[in-house]
Amino acid sequence: MTKRMGALLLTLLLTVSLALTACGSKQEPKEALKTAAANASKLTSYEMSSNFTINELSYKPASGSASDPNVTQFMNMLKDAEMNITGVYQAEPMQTEMTVGIELKGDMGMTFNIPMVLTKEKMYMKVPNIPFLPIPENMVDKYIEFDLKNLAEQEGTEFNPDAFDAAKTQKLSNEITDAILGEYDQQKFFKNLNTKDANLPEGVDAKQVVQFTVNNDNVKEAVTVLVTKALPKVMDIVSKEEYRDMLQLSQADIDKAKEDLKISETDQAEMSKDLDKLKDVLTINTFNIDFAIDKNDFPVYQKLVADMLIKADEDEVKLAFTGSNTYTKINEKPEFKINIPTGDDVITMEELEEMMGNPYGY
């Protein structure tokens, strides 16, 4: 009896161990992304942090050509420019708050933050103090209240709350991502990274990191797959009633876009010839997208790193940028920091019109 009980306990222990191992095991890269995309629709709340940085942006004209000073100034202003977004989201009742921070470098360098709050029918945007914009002083640091339903009625259109539904937008984004990446060959474009080598930000605990890579060797195939296979599938997704209404697109518009995407054998042959010349125009030093997936198969972190050189008629443009999204406190009780503005902190659209007509409050 004791031996049988011991054997039973050992069998049970092994079964539990195997189950736990299976739950925490890595999947094939494409399958892991597909699972994560499906699970993203189960996000009911989260905190997020996003960053986009232009690391390099320069223009070198052909020899003998004079560079346009306006172009040079514009590129200098954008080089090292950063956009940071931090925010909190909950599905029910729908409420999103975020702060968009923009930092420009160079001679016209400046930094400003724009806090925003979005509910099902209203949006609140805090007026920043931007030196070169003639913003009335009595508006600065106030929240402008946009009644989305009234704005739609004034424009003679039907108010569509789905257009501002973060959950539906996330779901659409996930379906599109899954459709596009699903068309690419796993061996040529995907690989698993060691989580220790993935340079994940502090606080991101991932069981698996999948990397999607485009380089000089596979860029022709990447573009071909995108145009001939992935984009038609994207149009099929957009044509679903829930997304068509959300994007306020007519079926006629979508059908026309589908027709425009159709490529004949002759067109495909011409496109192939053009893409063969791409190696003379585009040099991809780096183009990687990393997807970090946690133990619950949620997509908790994405990072894009790009570094490219574009040559056209002896002109050269260098472009390098990074972008990332981090999701934490998934499906936990959200902690809003801004909350929905009220009272004297709020300027209605009617009050805004009065202020703009009399900017100094006379």
XYZ file of C-alpha atoms in Angstrom:
362
model
C 0.000 0.000 0.000
C 2.828 2.348 0.883
C 4.711 1.555 -2.353
C 1.580 2.109 -4.432
C 0.937 5.424 -2.683
C 4.574 6.418 -3.223
C 4.365 5.538 -6.905
C 1.120 7.499 -7.218
C 2.653 10.550 -5.567
C 5.732 10.286 -7.790
C 3.554 10.052 -10.905
C 1.526 13.058 -9.769
C 4.702 15.029 -9.065
C 6.127 14.237 -12.512
C 2.844 15.203 -14.167
C 2.749 18.563 -12.388
C 6.417 19.177 -13.219
C 5.837 18.446 -16.909
C 2.774 20.702 -16.951
C 4.703 23.571 -15.377
C 7.585 23.038 -17.796
C 5.188 23.116 -20.748
C 3.553 26.331 -19.504
C 6.881 28.092 -19.214
C 8.531 26.624 -22.311
C 9.427 28.564 -25.412
C 7.390 28.186 -28.574
C 8.589 28.455 -32.131
C 9.095 32.190 -32.829
C 6.104 32.720 -35.139
C 3.809 30.623 -32.974
C 4.875 32.584 -29.892
C 4.004 35.877 -31.613
C 0.648 34.499 -32.736
C -0.182 33.423 -29.165
C 0.909 36.798 -27.762
C -1.172 38.688 -30.324
C -4.255 36.665 -29.398
C -3.671 37.259 -25.677
C -3.264 41.006 -26.156
C -7.021 41.233 -26.659
C -7.401 40.021 -23.057
C -5.706 43.102 -21.630
C -8.233 44.915 -19.436
C -5.766 47.366 -17.907
C -2.087 48.225 -17.988
C 0.532 50.915 -17.584
C 2.568 51.711 -20.647
C 5.719 53.552 -21.582
C 6.817 54.338 -25.128
C 9.870 56.003 -26.599
C 10.874 57.047 -30.105
C 14.339 58.547 -30.673
C 15.984 59.706 -33.902
C 19.619 58.759 -33.325
C 20.973 59.841 -36.698
C 19.573 61.968 -39.510
C 21.886 63.542 -42.050
C 21.857 64.526 -45.706
C 24.864 64.615 -48.013
C 24.217 66.087 -51.460
C 25.942 64.858 -54.587
C 29.412 66.271 -55.155
C 29.203 69.754 -56.623
C 25.677 70.311 -55.319
C 24.984 72.908 -52.648
C 23.003 71.714 -49.647
C 19.748 73.469 -48.827
C 20.239 75.325 -45.499
C 16.562 74.839 -44.632
C 16.905 71.073 -45.052
C 20.083 71.055 -42.963
C 18.441 73.092 -40.187
C 15.395 70.827 -40.195
C 17.527 67.691 -39.938
C 19.664 69.173 -37.173
C 16.497 69.953 -35.219
C 15.203 66.394 -35.599
C 18.500 64.664 -34.856
C 18.423 63.254 -31.331
C 14.760 64.317 -31.068
C 12.786 62.210 -28.611
C 9.135 61.477 -28.018
C 8.158 59.763 -24.773
C 4.688 58.590 -23.818
C 3.664 57.284 -20.410
C 0.129 56.291 -19.575
C -2.489 54.137 -17.877
C -5.384 52.300 -19.538
C -8.511 50.517 -18.339
C -11.220 48.953 -20.468
C -14.291 49.331 -18.219
C -15.251 52.038 -17.747
C -13.050 53.133 -20.622
C -10.429 55.600 -19.447
C -6.971 56.323 -20.767
C -4.540 58.915 -19.564
C -1.153 59.664 -21.021
C 1.551 62.279 -21.061
C 3.274 62.943 -24.362
C 6.737 64.436 -23.950
C 8.610 65.931 -26.919
C 12.239 67.003 -26.798
C 13.906 68.774 -29.731
C 17.639 69.466 -29.878
C 19.750 71.930 -31.843
C 19.539 75.732 -32.028
C 15.759 75.653 -31.586
C 15.882 73.059 -28.843
C 12.876 72.792 -26.540
C 11.068 70.354 -24.296
C 7.369 70.241 -23.512
C 4.839 67.763 -22.141
C 1.183 67.374 -23.064
C -0.967 65.423 -20.554
C -4.193 63.961 -21.989
C -7.195 62.050 -20.662
C -9.628 60.108 -22.834
C -12.996 58.656 -21.835
C -15.698 57.113 -23.987
C -17.192 60.470 -25.025
C -14.680 63.150 -24.005
C -11.044 64.039 -24.422
C -9.100 66.455 -22.216
C -5.803 67.979 -23.339
C -3.617 70.177 -21.162
C -2.369 73.326 -22.878
C 1.448 73.398 -22.735
C 3.574 76.531 -22.505
C 5.390 76.602 -25.848
C 7.452 79.800 -26.290
C 7.053 80.343 -30.042
C 3.288 79.687 -30.077
C 0.979 82.628 -29.217
C -1.005 80.811 -26.535
C -2.986 83.102 -24.187
C -1.583 82.987 -20.652
C -4.986 82.263 -19.123
C -5.109 79.014 -21.149
C -1.723 77.611 -20.172
C -1.923 74.572 -17.844
C -5.708 74.346 -18.295
C -7.383 71.291 -19.796
C -9.402 71.824 -22.972
C -12.481 69.607 -22.928
C -13.446 68.123 -26.285
C -16.960 66.687 -26.346
C -16.467 64.070 -29.040
C -20.175 63.485 -29.551
C -20.930 67.199 -30.033
C -17.967 67.607 -32.387
C -19.251 64.760 -34.540
C -22.727 66.310 -34.677
C -21.283 69.704 -35.636
C -19.430 68.070 -38.509
C -22.625 66.363 -39.632
C -21.323 62.870 -38.908
C -22.513 60.141 -36.585
C -20.566 59.828 -33.348
C -18.579 56.615 -33.365
C -17.246 55.736 -29.881
C -15.403 52.728 -31.328
C -13.013 55.136 -33.062
C -11.614 55.972 -29.608
C -11.879 52.485 -28.142
C -8.316 51.590 -27.101
C -9.224 47.903 -26.710
C -10.543 47.650 -30.275
C -7.592 49.612 -31.598
C -5.244 47.218 -29.803
C -7.152 44.232 -31.160
C -6.934 45.595 -34.721
C -3.223 46.283 -34.323
C -2.640 42.754 -33.065
C -4.568 41.157 -35.924
C -2.663 43.213 -38.479
C 0.690 42.396 -36.866
C -0.180 38.704 -36.785
C -1.305 38.759 -40.431
C 1.826 40.536 -41.644
C 4.423 38.588 -39.671
C 2.607 35.332 -40.360
C 3.457 35.595 -44.046
C 7.210 35.676 -43.494
C 9.425 32.586 -43.525
C 10.428 31.660 -40.001
C 13.946 30.503 -40.869
C 14.810 33.662 -42.826
C 13.218 36.370 -40.706
C 12.737 35.127 -37.121
C 14.833 33.818 -34.268
C 14.651 33.411 -30.505
C 17.019 35.557 -28.455
C 18.467 34.645 -25.115
C 16.519 36.792 -22.654
C 19.768 37.719 -20.911
C 21.167 39.148 -24.168
C 18.042 41.050 -25.195
C 18.803 44.209 -23.136
C 15.317 44.256 -21.643
C 14.450 47.266 -19.479
C 14.394 46.881 -15.729
C 11.160 45.370 -14.482
C 10.393 43.439 -17.701
C 10.368 39.721 -16.904
C 10.182 37.748 -20.148
C 10.214 34.013 -20.723
C 10.884 34.452 -24.452
C 12.175 37.145 -26.804
C 11.516 36.810 -30.530
C 13.419 38.914 -33.062
C 12.208 39.777 -36.566
C 15.072 40.875 -38.833
C 15.319 42.435 -42.277
C 18.766 42.795 -43.820
C 20.392 43.356 -47.198
C 20.071 39.666 -48.061
C 16.334 39.300 -47.452
C 14.982 42.806 -48.083
C 13.796 41.930 -51.608
C 11.772 39.014 -50.283
C 10.540 41.137 -47.370
C 9.095 43.796 -49.688
C 7.658 41.212 -52.082
C 5.881 39.344 -49.277
C 4.553 42.612 -47.859
C 3.065 43.798 -51.158
C 1.803 40.519 -52.608
C 0.729 38.588 -49.496
C 0.638 40.600 -46.278
C -1.150 43.784 -47.391
C -4.033 41.907 -49.100
C -4.588 40.069 -45.799
C -4.530 43.391 -43.940
C -7.289 44.662 -46.233
C -9.353 41.567 -45.433
C -8.994 42.362 -41.726
C -9.934 46.027 -42.193
C -12.998 44.994 -44.189
C -14.512 43.297 -41.123
C -17.573 45.251 -40.034
C -16.244 46.067 -36.542
C -13.050 47.588 -37.931
C -14.617 49.161 -41.004
C -17.007 51.101 -38.801
C -14.275 51.990 -36.328
C -12.059 53.414 -39.104
C -15.090 54.947 -40.831
C -14.220 53.333 -44.147
C -16.751 52.267 -46.744
C -16.629 48.831 -48.338
C -16.205 50.586 -51.691
C -13.028 52.262 -50.444
C -11.673 48.936 -49.209
C -12.595 47.115 -52.437
C -10.768 49.790 -54.451
C -7.685 49.426 -52.244
C -7.807 45.651 -52.728
C -8.042 46.107 -56.488
C -5.073 48.494 -56.457
C -3.016 45.869 -54.611
C -3.578 43.207 -57.261
C -0.401 42.677 -59.250
C -0.297 40.884 -62.569
C 2.521 38.500 -63.514
C 3.980 41.226 -65.733
C 3.854 43.752 -62.868
C 5.455 41.221 -60.518
C 8.291 40.698 -62.993
C 8.840 44.473 -63.209
C 8.702 44.791 -59.421
C 11.293 42.025 -59.130
C 13.635 43.917 -61.466
C 13.160 47.124 -59.480
C 13.835 45.319 -56.223
C 17.043 43.874 -57.670
C 18.243 47.461 -57.976
C 17.306 48.169 -54.358
C 20.709 46.983 -53.131
C 22.280 49.909 -55.023
C 19.999 52.394 -53.259
C 19.411 51.012 -49.764
C 21.908 49.671 -47.259
C 20.367 48.183 -44.133
C 22.909 48.146 -41.335
C 20.246 47.144 -38.802
C 16.497 46.552 -38.869
C 15.348 44.460 -35.924
C 12.069 44.231 -34.038
C 12.230 42.443 -30.682
C 9.081 41.068 -29.030
C 9.297 40.102 -25.350
C 6.646 37.704 -24.045
C 6.027 37.027 -20.355
C 5.106 33.781 -18.574
C 1.388 34.440 -19.248
C 2.069 34.818 -22.979
C 1.340 38.548 -22.892
C 3.384 40.849 -25.152
C 5.095 43.029 -22.536
C 7.802 44.757 -24.563
C 8.621 45.606 -28.168
C 11.687 47.339 -29.491
C 12.541 48.509 -33.018
C 16.123 49.365 -33.989
C 16.832 50.697 -37.477
C 19.996 52.025 -39.098
C 19.933 52.657 -42.844
C 21.760 54.472 -45.640
C 19.783 55.619 -48.686
C 21.556 56.651 -51.905
C 19.716 58.241 -54.809
C 21.379 60.114 -57.685
C 24.557 60.394 -55.572
C 22.623 62.022 -52.730
C 22.944 60.238 -49.393
C 20.613 60.163 -46.426
C 21.565 58.437 -43.172
C 18.719 57.502 -40.866
C 18.879 55.656 -37.568
C 16.149 55.465 -34.947
C 14.888 53.365 -32.063
C 11.387 52.853 -30.730
C 10.017 50.845 -27.835
C 6.804 49.995 -25.973
C 6.690 48.583 -22.449
C 3.566 47.257 -20.698
C 3.465 46.669 -16.937
C 0.848 46.031 -14.213
C -1.195 44.073 -16.724
C -4.809 43.445 -15.637
C -4.155 44.976 -12.224
C -6.234 47.741 -10.663
C -5.116 50.882 -12.541
C -3.620 53.810 -10.652
C -4.544 57.011 -12.473
C -2.299 59.979 -11.754
C -4.050 62.727 -13.740
C -7.682 61.598 -13.344
C -10.565 63.291 -15.151
C -10.123 67.096 -14.896
C -12.955 69.104 -13.318
C -13.903 72.617 -12.211
C -11.608 75.563 -12.878
C -9.005 73.310 -14.483
C -11.293 72.754 -17.484
C -11.957 74.990 -20.492
C -14.970 74.042 -22.612
C -15.055 74.515 -26.374
C -17.346 77.552 -25.924
C -14.938 79.136 -23.441
C -12.036 78.348 -25.760
C -13.706 80.218 -28.628
C -14.218 83.242 -26.373
C -10.595 83.182 -25.194
C -9.231 82.928 -28.710
C -11.388 85.874 -29.727
C -10.121 87.843 -26.713
C -6.713 86.291 -25.893
C -5.828 88.750 -23.113
C -9.139 88.439 -21.243
C -10.305 92.039 -21.773
